[in-house]
Every structure is written in C-alpha cells, then in structure tokens.
PDB file of C-alpha atoms and ligand atoms in Angstrom:
ATOM      1  CA  MET T  70     121.499 107.881  71.596  1.00 84.00           C
ATOM      2  CA  SER T  71     122.661 111.255  72.855  1.00 94.00           C
ATOM      3  CA  ILE T  72     120.587 114.437  72.698  1.00 97.00           C
ATOM      4  CA  LYS T  73     122.869 115.566  69.875  1.00 97.00           C
ATOM      5  CA  ASP T  74     122.207 112.363  67.906  1.00 97.00           C
ATOM      6  CA  ASN T  75     118.471 112.791  68.448  1.00 98.00           C
ATOM      7  CA  VAL T  76     118.493 116.410  67.264  1.00 98.00           C
ATOM      8  CA  GLU T  77     120.326 115.343  64.122  1.00 98.00           C
ATOM      9  CA  TYR T  78     117.993 112.429  63.504  1.00 98.00           C
ATOM     10  CA  ILE T  79     114.793 114.463  64.003  1.00 98.00           C
ATOM     11  CA  SER T  80     116.147 117.279  61.817  1.00 98.00           C
ATOM     12  CA  LYS T  81     116.796 114.791  59.051  1.00 98.00           C
ATOM     13  CA  LYS T  82     113.303 113.282  59.367  1.00 98.00           C
ATOM     14  CA  LYS T  83     111.833 116.800  59.427  1.00 98.00           C
ATOM     15  CA  ASN T  84     113.648 117.759  56.232  1.00 98.00           C
ATOM     16  CA  GLU T  85     112.584 114.575  54.461  1.00 98.00           C
ATOM     17  CA  ALA T  86     108.938 115.096  55.427  1.00 98.00           C
ATOM     18  CA  ALA T  87     109.179 118.695  54.214  1.00 98.00           C
ATOM     19  CA  GLU T  88     110.385 117.530  50.811  1.00 97.00           C
ATOM     20  CA  ARG T  89     107.505 115.054  50.600  1.00 97.00           C
ATOM     21  CA  GLY T  90     105.034 117.820  51.412  1.00 96.00           C
ATOM     22  CA  GLY T  91     106.499 120.305  48.970  1.00 97.00           C
ATOM     23  CA  GLN T  92     108.313 122.522  51.489  1.00 97.00           C
ATOM     24  CA  LYS T  93     112.018 123.148  51.926  1.00 97.00           C
ATOM     25  CA  GLY T  94     113.580 121.518  54.965  1.00 97.00           C
ATOM     26  CA  ASP T  95     114.903 124.777  56.363  1.00 96.00           C
ATOM     27  CA  GLU T  96     111.465 126.373  56.090  1.00 97.00           C
ATOM     28  CA  VAL T  97     110.171 124.031  58.791  1.00 98.00           C
ATOM     29  CA  LEU T  98     111.261 125.076  62.278  1.00 98.00           C
ATOM     30  CA  LEU T  99     112.040 122.444  64.883  1.00 98.00           C
ATOM     31  CA  VAL T 100     111.107 123.715  68.352  1.00 98.00           C
ATOM     32  CA  ALA T 101     112.564 121.465  71.052  1.00 98.00           C
ATOM     33  CA  VAL T 102     110.047 120.992  73.850  1.00 98.00           C
ATOM     34  CA  THR T 103     112.009 121.171  77.079  1.00 98.00           C
ATOM     35  CA  LYS T 104     109.349 120.848  79.781  1.00 97.00           C
ATOM     36  CA  LEU T 105     110.561 118.833  82.772  1.00 95.00           C
ATOM     37  CA  HIS T 106     114.094 118.761  81.360  1.00 96.00           C
ATOM     38  CA  SER T 107     117.092 120.375  83.015  1.00 97.00           C
ATOM     39  CA  PRO T 108     119.086 123.395  81.844  1.00 97.00           C
ATOM     40  CA  ASP T 109     122.008 121.035  81.251  1.00 97.00           C
ATOM     41  CA  GLU T 110     119.976 118.882  78.858  1.00 97.00           C
ATOM     42  CA  ILE T 111     118.588 121.980  77.154  1.00 98.00           C
ATOM     43  CA  ASN T 112     122.087 123.376  76.666  1.00 98.00           C
ATOM     44  CA  GLN T 113     123.136 120.113  75.035  1.00 98.00           C
ATOM     45  CA  ALA T 114     120.301 120.546  72.543  1.00 98.00           C
ATOM     46  CA  ILE T 115     121.333 124.148  71.885  1.00 98.00           C
ATOM     47  CA  ASP T 116     124.915 122.999  71.298  1.00 98.00           C
ATOM     48  CA  ALA T 117     123.521 120.524  68.772  1.00 98.00           C
ATOM     49  CA  GLY T 118     121.939 123.345  66.800  1.00 98.00           C
ATOM     50  CA  ILE T 119     118.521 123.927  68.416  1.00 98.00           C
ATOM     51  CA  THR T 120     117.588 127.634  68.136  1.00 98.00           C
ATOM     52  CA  ASP T 121     114.082 127.548  69.612  1.00 98.00           C
ATOM     53  CA  ILE T 122     112.691 125.842  72.697  1.00 98.00           C
ATOM     54  CA  GLY T 123     109.138 125.373  73.940  1.00 98.00           C
ATOM     55  CA  GLU T 124     107.853 125.266  77.498  1.00 98.00           C
ATOM     56  CA  ASN T 125     104.259 124.748  78.538  1.00 96.00           C
ATOM     57  CA  LYS T 126     104.449 126.324  81.985  1.00 97.00           C
ATOM     58  CA  VAL T 127     105.309 129.902  82.877  1.00 98.00           C
ATOM     59  CA  GLN T 128     107.038 128.816  86.081  1.00 98.00           C
ATOM     60  CA  GLU T 129     109.451 126.565  84.195  1.00 97.00           C
ATOM     61  CA  ILE T 130     110.432 129.405  81.894  1.00 98.00           C
ATOM     62  CA  LEU T 131     111.180 131.615  84.895  1.00 98.00           C
ATOM     63  CA  ASP T 132     113.130 128.862  86.688  1.00 97.00           C
ATOM     64  CA  LYS T 133     115.337 128.083  83.694  1.00 98.00           C
ATOM     65  CA  TYR T 134     115.563 131.439  81.935  1.00 97.00           C
ATOM     66  CA  ASP T 135     118.963 132.493  83.279  1.00 97.00           C
ATOM     67  CA  ARG T 136     120.458 129.000  83.243  1.00 98.00           C
ATOM     68  CA  VAL T 137     120.041 128.282  79.568  1.00 98.00           C
ATOM     69  CA  LYS T 138     122.245 129.573  76.757  1.00 98.00           C
ATOM     70  CA  PRO T 139     120.802 132.281  74.473  1.00 97.00           C
ATOM     71  CA  VAL T 140     117.848 130.765  72.613  1.00 98.00           C
ATOM     72  CA  LYS T 141     114.332 131.745  71.516  1.00 98.00           C
ATOM     73  CA  TRP T 142     111.616 130.761  74.020  1.00 98.00           C
ATOM     74  CA  HIS T 143     108.129 129.681  72.992  1.00 98.00           C
ATOM     75  CA  LEU T 144     105.178 129.391  75.362  1.00 98.00           C
ATOM     76  CA  ILE T 145     103.277 126.393  74.002  1.00 98.00           C
ATOM     77  CA  GLY T 146     100.950 125.441  76.873  1.00 97.00           C
ATOM     78  CA  HIS T 147      97.832 126.929  78.374  1.00 96.00           C
ATOM     79  CA  LEU T 148      98.465 130.463  79.624  1.00 97.00           C
ATOM     80  CA  GLN T 149      96.536 131.927  82.541  1.00 97.00           C
ATOM     81  CA  THR T 150      95.822 135.650  82.237  1.00 98.00           C
ATOM     82  CA  ASN T 151      97.413 136.432  85.595  1.00 98.00           C
ATOM     83  CA  LYS T 152     100.751 135.006  84.408  1.00 98.00           C
ATOM     84  CA  VAL T 153     101.094 136.914  81.148  1.00 98.00           C
ATOM     85  CA  LYS T 154     103.076 139.671  82.841  1.00 98.00           C
ATOM     86  CA  TYR T 155     105.887 137.290  83.801  1.00 98.00           C
ATOM     87  CA  ILE T 156     106.692 136.128  80.281  1.00 98.00           C
ATOM     88  CA  ILE T 157     105.696 139.035  78.049  1.00 98.00           C
ATOM     89  CA  ASP T 158     109.311 140.218  77.742  1.00 97.00           C
ATOM     90  CA  LYS T 159     110.810 136.699  77.586  1.00 98.00           C
ATOM     91  CA  VAL T 160     109.092 134.742  74.853  1.00 98.00           C
ATOM     92  CA  GLU T 161     109.331 134.970  71.102  1.00 98.00           C
ATOM     93  CA  LEU T 162     105.924 133.491  70.374  1.00 98.00           C
ATOM     94  CA  ILE T 163     102.843 132.541  72.399  1.00 98.00           C
ATOM     95  CA  HIS T 164     101.261 129.506  70.709  1.00 98.00           C
ATOM     96  CA  SER T 165      98.216 129.115  72.908  1.00 98.00           C
ATOM     97  CA  VAL T 166      95.896 132.093  72.569  1.00 98.00           C
ATOM     98  CA  ASP T 167      92.368 130.734  72.697  1.00 97.00           C
ATOM     99  CA  SER T 168      90.227 133.520  74.149  1.00 97.00           C
ATOM    100  CA  PHE T 169      89.698 137.237  73.720  1.00 98.00           C
ATOM    101  CA  LYS T 170      90.151 137.649  77.477  1.00 98.00           C
ATOM    102  CA  LEU T 171      93.685 136.292  77.223  1.00 98.00           C
ATOM    103  CA  ALA T 172      94.392 138.404  74.130  1.00 98.00           C
ATOM    104  CA  LYS T 173      93.297 141.551  75.949  1.00 98.00           C
ATOM    105  CA  GLU T 174      95.703 140.827  78.801  1.00 98.00           C
ATOM    106  CA  ILE T 175      98.545 140.205  76.324  1.00 98.00           C
ATOM    107  CA  GLU T 176      97.646 143.489  74.617  1.00 98.00           C
ATOM    108  CA  LYS T 177      97.822 145.333  77.934  1.00 98.00           C
ATOM    109  CA  ARG T 178     101.180 143.886  78.953  1.00 98.00           C
ATOM    110  CA  ALA T 179     102.730 144.225  75.496  1.00 98.00           C
ATOM    111  CA  SER T 180     101.691 147.856  75.367  1.00 98.00           C
ATOM    112  CA  GLU T 181     103.308 148.464  78.779  1.00 98.00           C
ATOM    113  CA  HIS T 182     106.533 147.055  77.378  1.00 97.00           C
ATOM    114  CA  ASP T 183     106.090 148.996  74.161  1.00 97.00           C
ATOM    115  CA  LYS T 184     106.428 145.820  72.118  1.00 98.00           C
ATOM    116  CA  ILE T 185     104.453 143.882  69.559  1.00 98.00           C
ATOM    117  CA  MET T 186     103.800 140.343  70.784  1.00 98.00           C
ATOM    118  CA  ASP T 187     103.652 137.574  68.201  1.00 98.00           C
ATOM    119  CA  ILE T 188     101.001 134.958  68.888  1.00 98.00           C
ATOM    120  CA  LEU T 189      99.258 131.965  67.372  1.00 98.00           C
ATOM    121  CA  VAL T 190      95.597 131.169  67.787  1.00 98.00           C
ATOM    122  CA  GLN T 191      95.214 127.690  69.264  1.00 97.00           C
ATOM    123  CA  VAL T 192      92.532 125.755  67.447  1.00 96.00           C
ATOM    124  CA  ASN T 193      90.892 122.748  69.027  1.00 94.00           C
ATOM    125  CA  PRO T 194      89.639 120.567  66.225  1.00 87.00           C
ATOM    126  CA  TYR T 195      88.560 117.871  68.673  1.00 78.00           C
ATOM    127  CA  GLU T 196      86.509 119.703  71.267  1.00 65.00           C
ATOM    128  CA  GLU T 197      85.580 116.705  73.349  1.00 62.00           C
ATOM    129  CA  GLU T 198      89.168 115.600  73.983  1.00 65.00           C
ATOM    130  CA  SER T 199      90.814 118.728  75.312  1.00 68.00           C
ATOM    131  CA  LYS T 200      89.706 121.722  77.281  1.00 75.00           C
ATOM    132  CA  PHE T 201      92.114 124.149  75.616  1.00 88.00           C
ATOM    133  CA  GLY T 202      91.978 125.758  72.218  1.00 93.00           C
ATOM    134  CA  ILE T 203      89.066 127.473  70.523  1.00 94.00           C
ATOM    135  CA  GLU T 204      86.409 125.609  68.569  1.00 93.00           C
ATOM    136  CA  PRO T 205      86.753 125.856  64.789  1.00 93.00           C
ATOM    137  CA  ASP T 206      83.503 127.782  64.324  1.00 94.00           C
ATOM    138  CA  LYS T 207      84.658 130.515  66.706  1.00 96.00           C
ATOM    139  CA  VAL T 208      88.149 130.989  65.326  1.00 97.00           C
ATOM    140  CA  GLU T 209      87.350 133.668  62.764  1.00 98.00           C
ATOM    141  CA  GLU T 210      85.537 135.808  65.301  1.00 98.00           C
ATOM    142  CA  LEU T 211      88.468 135.631  67.708  1.00 98.00           C
ATOM    143  CA  ILE T 212      90.899 136.580  64.959  1.00 98.00           C
ATOM    144  CA  SER T 213      88.886 139.636  63.927  1.00 98.00           C
ATOM    145  CA  ASP T 214      88.351 140.722  67.543  1.00 98.00           C
ATOM    146  CA  ILE T 215      92.104 140.620  68.134  1.00 98.00           C
ATOM    147  CA  LYS T 216      92.906 142.412  64.892  1.00 98.00           C
ATOM    148  CA  GLU T 217      90.415 145.180  65.669  1.00 98.00           C
ATOM    149  CA  ASN T 218      91.256 145.715  69.309  1.00 98.00           C
ATOM    150  CA  CYS T 219      94.852 144.687  69.951  1.00 98.00           C
ATOM    151  CA  PRO T 220      97.408 146.867  68.141  1.00 98.00           C
ATOM    152  CA  HIS T 221     100.258 145.332  70.184  1.00 98.00           C
ATOM    153  CA  ILE T 222      99.483 141.798  69.039  1.00 98.00           C
ATOM    154  CA  ARG T 223     100.507 140.322  65.714  1.00 98.00           C
ATOM    155  CA  ILE T 224      98.742 137.074  64.842  1.00 98.00           C
ATOM    156  CA  LYS T 225     101.313 134.966  63.012  1.00 98.00           C
ATOM    157  CA  GLY T 226      99.195 131.882  62.448  1.00 98.00           C
ATOM    158  CA  MET T 227      97.630 128.883  64.124  1.00 98.00           C
ATOM    159  CA  MET T 228      98.561 126.048  66.441  1.00 98.00           C
ATOM    160  CA  CYS T 229      96.870 122.782  67.253  1.00 96.00           C
ATOM    161  CA  ILE T 230      97.464 119.810  69.496  1.00 94.00           C
ATOM    162  CA  ALA T 231      96.048 116.824  67.674  1.00 92.00           C
ATOM    163  CA  PRO T 232      94.429 113.974  69.571  1.00 90.00           C
ATOM    164  CA  PHE T 233      96.671 110.947  70.069  1.00 90.00           C
ATOM    165  CA  PHE T 234      96.048 108.082  67.688  1.00 91.00           C
ATOM    166  CA  ASP T 235      98.119 104.877  67.807  1.00 94.00           C
ATOM    167  CA  GLU T 236      98.524 105.233  64.078  1.00 95.00           C
ATOM    168  CA  PRO T 237      99.905 108.731  63.221  1.00 94.00           C
ATOM    169  CA  GLU T 238      98.300 108.406  59.801  1.00 96.00           C
ATOM    170  CA  ASP T 239      94.886 108.694  61.508  1.00 94.00           C
ATOM    171  CA  THR T 240      95.782 112.242  62.530  1.00 95.00           C
ATOM    172  CA  ARG T 241      96.093 113.400  58.932  1.00 96.00           C
ATOM    173  CA  PRO T 242      92.473 114.642  58.548  1.00 95.00           C
ATOM    174  CA  VAL T 243      92.850 116.776  61.686  1.00 95.00           C
ATOM    175  CA  PHE T 244      96.009 118.438  60.375  1.00 96.00           C
ATOM    176  CA  ARG T 245      94.389 118.913  56.992  1.00 97.00           C
ATOM    177  CA  MET T 246      91.391 120.651  58.530  1.00 96.00           C
ATOM    178  CA  VAL T 247      93.544 123.081  60.495  1.00 97.00           C
ATOM    179  CA  LYS T 248      95.655 123.781  57.400  1.00 98.00           C
ATOM    180  CA  GLU T 249      92.483 124.738  55.526  1.00 97.00           C
ATOM    181  CA  MET T 250      91.535 127.203  58.266  1.00 97.00           C
ATOM    182  CA  TYR T 251      95.076 128.603  58.226  1.00 98.00           C
ATOM    183  CA  ASP T 252      95.054 129.026  54.449  1.00 98.00           C
ATOM    184  CA  LYS T 253      92.140 131.457  54.660  1.00 97.00           C
ATOM    185  CA  HIS T 254      94.601 134.030  55.970  1.00 98.00           C
ATOM    186  CA  SER T 255      97.180 135.195  53.475  1.00 98.00           C
ATOM    187  CA  ASP T 256      98.920 137.246  56.193  1.00 98.00           C
ATOM    188  CA  PHE T 257      99.669 134.157  58.314  1.00 98.00           C
ATOM    189  CA  SER T 258     103.100 132.525  58.167  1.00 98.00           C
ATOM    190  CA  ILE T 259     103.339 130.008  61.041  1.00 98.00           C
ATOM    191  CA  LEU T 260     101.418 126.754  61.326  1.00 98.00           C
ATOM    192  CA  SER T 261     102.445 124.985  64.543  1.00 98.00           C
ATOM    193  CA  MET T 262     101.402 121.346  64.589  1.00 98.00           C
ATOM    194  CA  GLY T 263     103.029 117.968  65.046  1.00 98.00           C
ATOM    195  CA  MET T 264     104.771 116.396  68.052  1.00 97.00           C
ATOM    196  CA  SER T 265     107.135 113.423  68.490  1.00 97.00           C
ATOM    197  CA  HIS T 266     104.510 110.899  67.514  1.00 96.00           C
ATOM    198  CA  ASP T 267     103.025 112.588  64.458  1.00 97.00           C
ATOM    199  CA  PHE T 268     105.273 115.409  63.221  1.00 98.00           C
ATOM    200  CA  GLU T 269     106.013 113.802  59.860  1.00 98.00           C
ATOM    201  CA  VAL T 270     102.327 113.615  58.949  1.00 98.00           C
ATOM    202  CA  ALA T 271     101.861 117.197  60.210  1.00 98.00           C
ATOM    203  CA  ILE T 272     104.657 118.490  57.979  1.00 98.00           C
ATOM    204  CA  GLU T 273     103.316 116.603  54.972  1.00 98.00           C
ATOM    205  CA  GLU T 274     100.015 118.404  55.588  1.00 98.00           C
ATOM    206  CA  GLY T 275     101.690 121.819  55.734  1.00 98.00           C
ATOM    207  CA  ALA T 276     102.993 122.426  59.261  1.00 98.00           C
ATOM    208  CA  ASN T 277     106.046 124.690  59.231  1.00 98.00           C
ATOM    209  CA  LEU T 278     106.728 124.569  62.964  1.00 98.00           C
ATOM    210  CA  ILE T 279     106.870 121.305  64.900  1.00 98.00           C
ATOM    211  CA  ARG T 280     107.111 120.869  68.670  1.00 98.00           C
ATOM    212  CA  VAL T 281     109.169 117.822  69.583  1.00 98.00           C
ATOM    213  CA  GLY T 282     110.080 116.784  73.126  1.00 98.00           C
ATOM    214  CA  THR T 283     110.247 113.061  73.803  1.00 97.00           C
ATOM    215  CA  SER T 284     112.096 112.134  70.617  1.00 97.00           C
ATOM    216  CA  ILE T 285     114.882 114.547  71.538  1.00 97.00           C
ATOM    217  CA  PHE T 286     115.139 114.266  75.323  1.00 97.00           C
ATOM    218  CA  GLY T 287     113.553 110.887  76.085  1.00 93.00           C
ATOM    219  CA  ASN T 288     110.607 110.306  78.386  1.00 89.00           C
ATOM    220  CA  ARG T 289     109.662 112.979  80.888  1.00 84.00           C
ATOM    221  CA  ASP T 290     109.605 112.119  84.571  1.00 78.00           C
ATOM    222  CA  TYR T 291     106.274 113.605  85.647  1.00 76.00           C
ATOM    223  CA  ARG T 292     106.876 112.584  89.268  1.00 67.00           C
ATOM    224  CA  SER T 293     109.569 115.233  89.534  1.00 59.00           C
ATOM    225  CA  GLU T 294     106.856 117.851  89.097  1.00 56.00           C
ATOM    226  CA  GLU T 295     105.686 117.190  92.639  1.00 48.00           C
ATOM    227  CA  ARG T 296     108.999 117.896  94.264  1.00 40.00           C
TER     228      ARG T 296
HETATM  229  C1  PLP M 112     104.731 118.331  75.598  1.00 91.87           C
HETATM  230  C2  PLP M 112     104.247 119.052  74.409  1.00 91.87           C
HETATM  231  C3  PLP M 112     104.771 118.783  73.127  1.00 91.87           C
HETATM  232  C4  PLP M 112     105.829 117.726  72.847  1.00 91.87           C
HETATM  233  O1  PLP M 112     105.322 116.460  72.989  1.00 91.87           O
HETATM  234  P1  PLP M 112     106.248 115.162  72.684  1.00 91.87           P
HETATM  235  O2  PLP M 112     105.264 114.097  72.472  1.00 91.87           O
HETATM  236  O3  PLP M 112     107.095 114.964  73.884  1.00 91.87           O
HETATM  237  O4  PLP M 112     107.058 115.468  71.481  1.00 91.87           O
HETATM  238  C5  PLP M 112     104.288 119.531  72.073  1.00 91.87           C
HETATM  239  N1  PLP M 112     103.353 120.492  72.242  1.00 91.87           N
HETATM  240  C6  PLP M 112     102.831 120.775  73.445  1.00 91.87           C
HETATM  241  C7  PLP M 112     101.804 121.840  73.556  1.00 91.87           C
HETATM  242  C8  PLP M 112     103.258 120.077  74.574  1.00 91.87           C
HETATM  243  O5  PLP M 112     102.734 120.367  75.772  1.00 91.87           O
END
C-alpha cells in the first residue's frame, strides 16, 4: 500500500468511527505523525490530502521545515524549555504542555513574537507508565495558573498518550476519563488522543484530533536516529 492509499484508508476509518461516536467525520482532524520519516514521504502524504503533521522532536522540525510543502506543524512530544524559542514561530499547536515552568517559557517567547500560542495540556492518566504529562489531580491548577498568568497562551484543550494495550478496547476507560476532564471546560475545542493502534476507540470516546504515524508511513527505523 502506498502512503496515499494509507491516508485514504485511515481517513475512511476515522470518518466511520466519528459517525459511531456521534461526531461528523470532517470534525475529527487527522494529524500525520512524521517523526523519523523523510521530507519526500511527508510530501507524499501532503499530496494525498494531509493538512497537519506532528513531530515529537524540535530538531526534526528544524531539519525538515524548509523541505516540506506548506502544511501545519504540531509539536506532539516532550518539549524542553530551552528549545521553545526554536519552534515558537513554526508550530500551529503545542500538544505537550505539562508544567507551569514550560508554560511560562512559552508565554515569554510568544510575547516576544507578539503572537498568541495555542496549546494543549498533556494529561497523564497512567502516572506509573510515562514520565510526561501532568497527573489528573493537578490538571485544574495548571490550567488556572496558565489562564491567570499567560496572556499569550490560549489553551485549546487536552492531549493524552494512552498506555499500550494489546486489545485497543482496553484503552476505552482511559479515553473516557480524559474526555470527562476535558468536558469540564466549555471553552475547550480540541481533544487530542488516539494513535495508529487505538484511534477508533479514541474517536468513539470523543477525540477530535488523532495522531497517526505507523498506519500511514509504516514502521519507523529507530536505528537511523543514531546516525
Ligand atoms: C509517535 C507518536 C504518535 C504516533 O504513533 P503511531 O503508533 O505510529 O501512530 C502519536 N503521538 C505521539 C505523541 C507520538 O510520539
């Protein structure tokens, strides 16, 4: 299957899951996760209709930025404060804000660029499995701290990376929990959850942005990272 075929197939699956969950297909955004894939592959996805791409490392965004056709960039991985300045004028949405320290740095850099930066708060519903994301009982405090102190940040919603279960159905309670936290905020409009393995369940539970890599581009060659 070509990248184009995969984009079409995933889009169809996305739209069907949206219907099952009571959303419209075009209200759920497919972000193609392009980490460890080449500009050529990314451009094939863009030609197939992809409008938004996600990278989890700042360096990869910088390396590829000028070699990829016009597209919206999303930073979906852990962001170190000292790297915010490199991407503040390049990305559409930062999915991974999980501390006030990071928010303050984004505020500073966004204000220097005289822009409002859209972000998501990354929730970690499974504390023991991942070191990134904020624990559920601290989420509300982080949101109010950002709203009170960061006029150049607009919180658009929440993101989560669910733990991997062999059976995607087992992830459903995690997605449901994050959706409940998201629903407390009537001003939120983006719920980013679901990856290749579990995006259909995520959409059924209310995700309106999914991050899909492997099912579009095939397996990533992590060895190439060392080159
Ligand atoms: C790599 C990655 C994805 C995509 O994962 P696939 O299983 O390849 O679809 C989604 N979100 C984040 C944060 C990632 O790092």
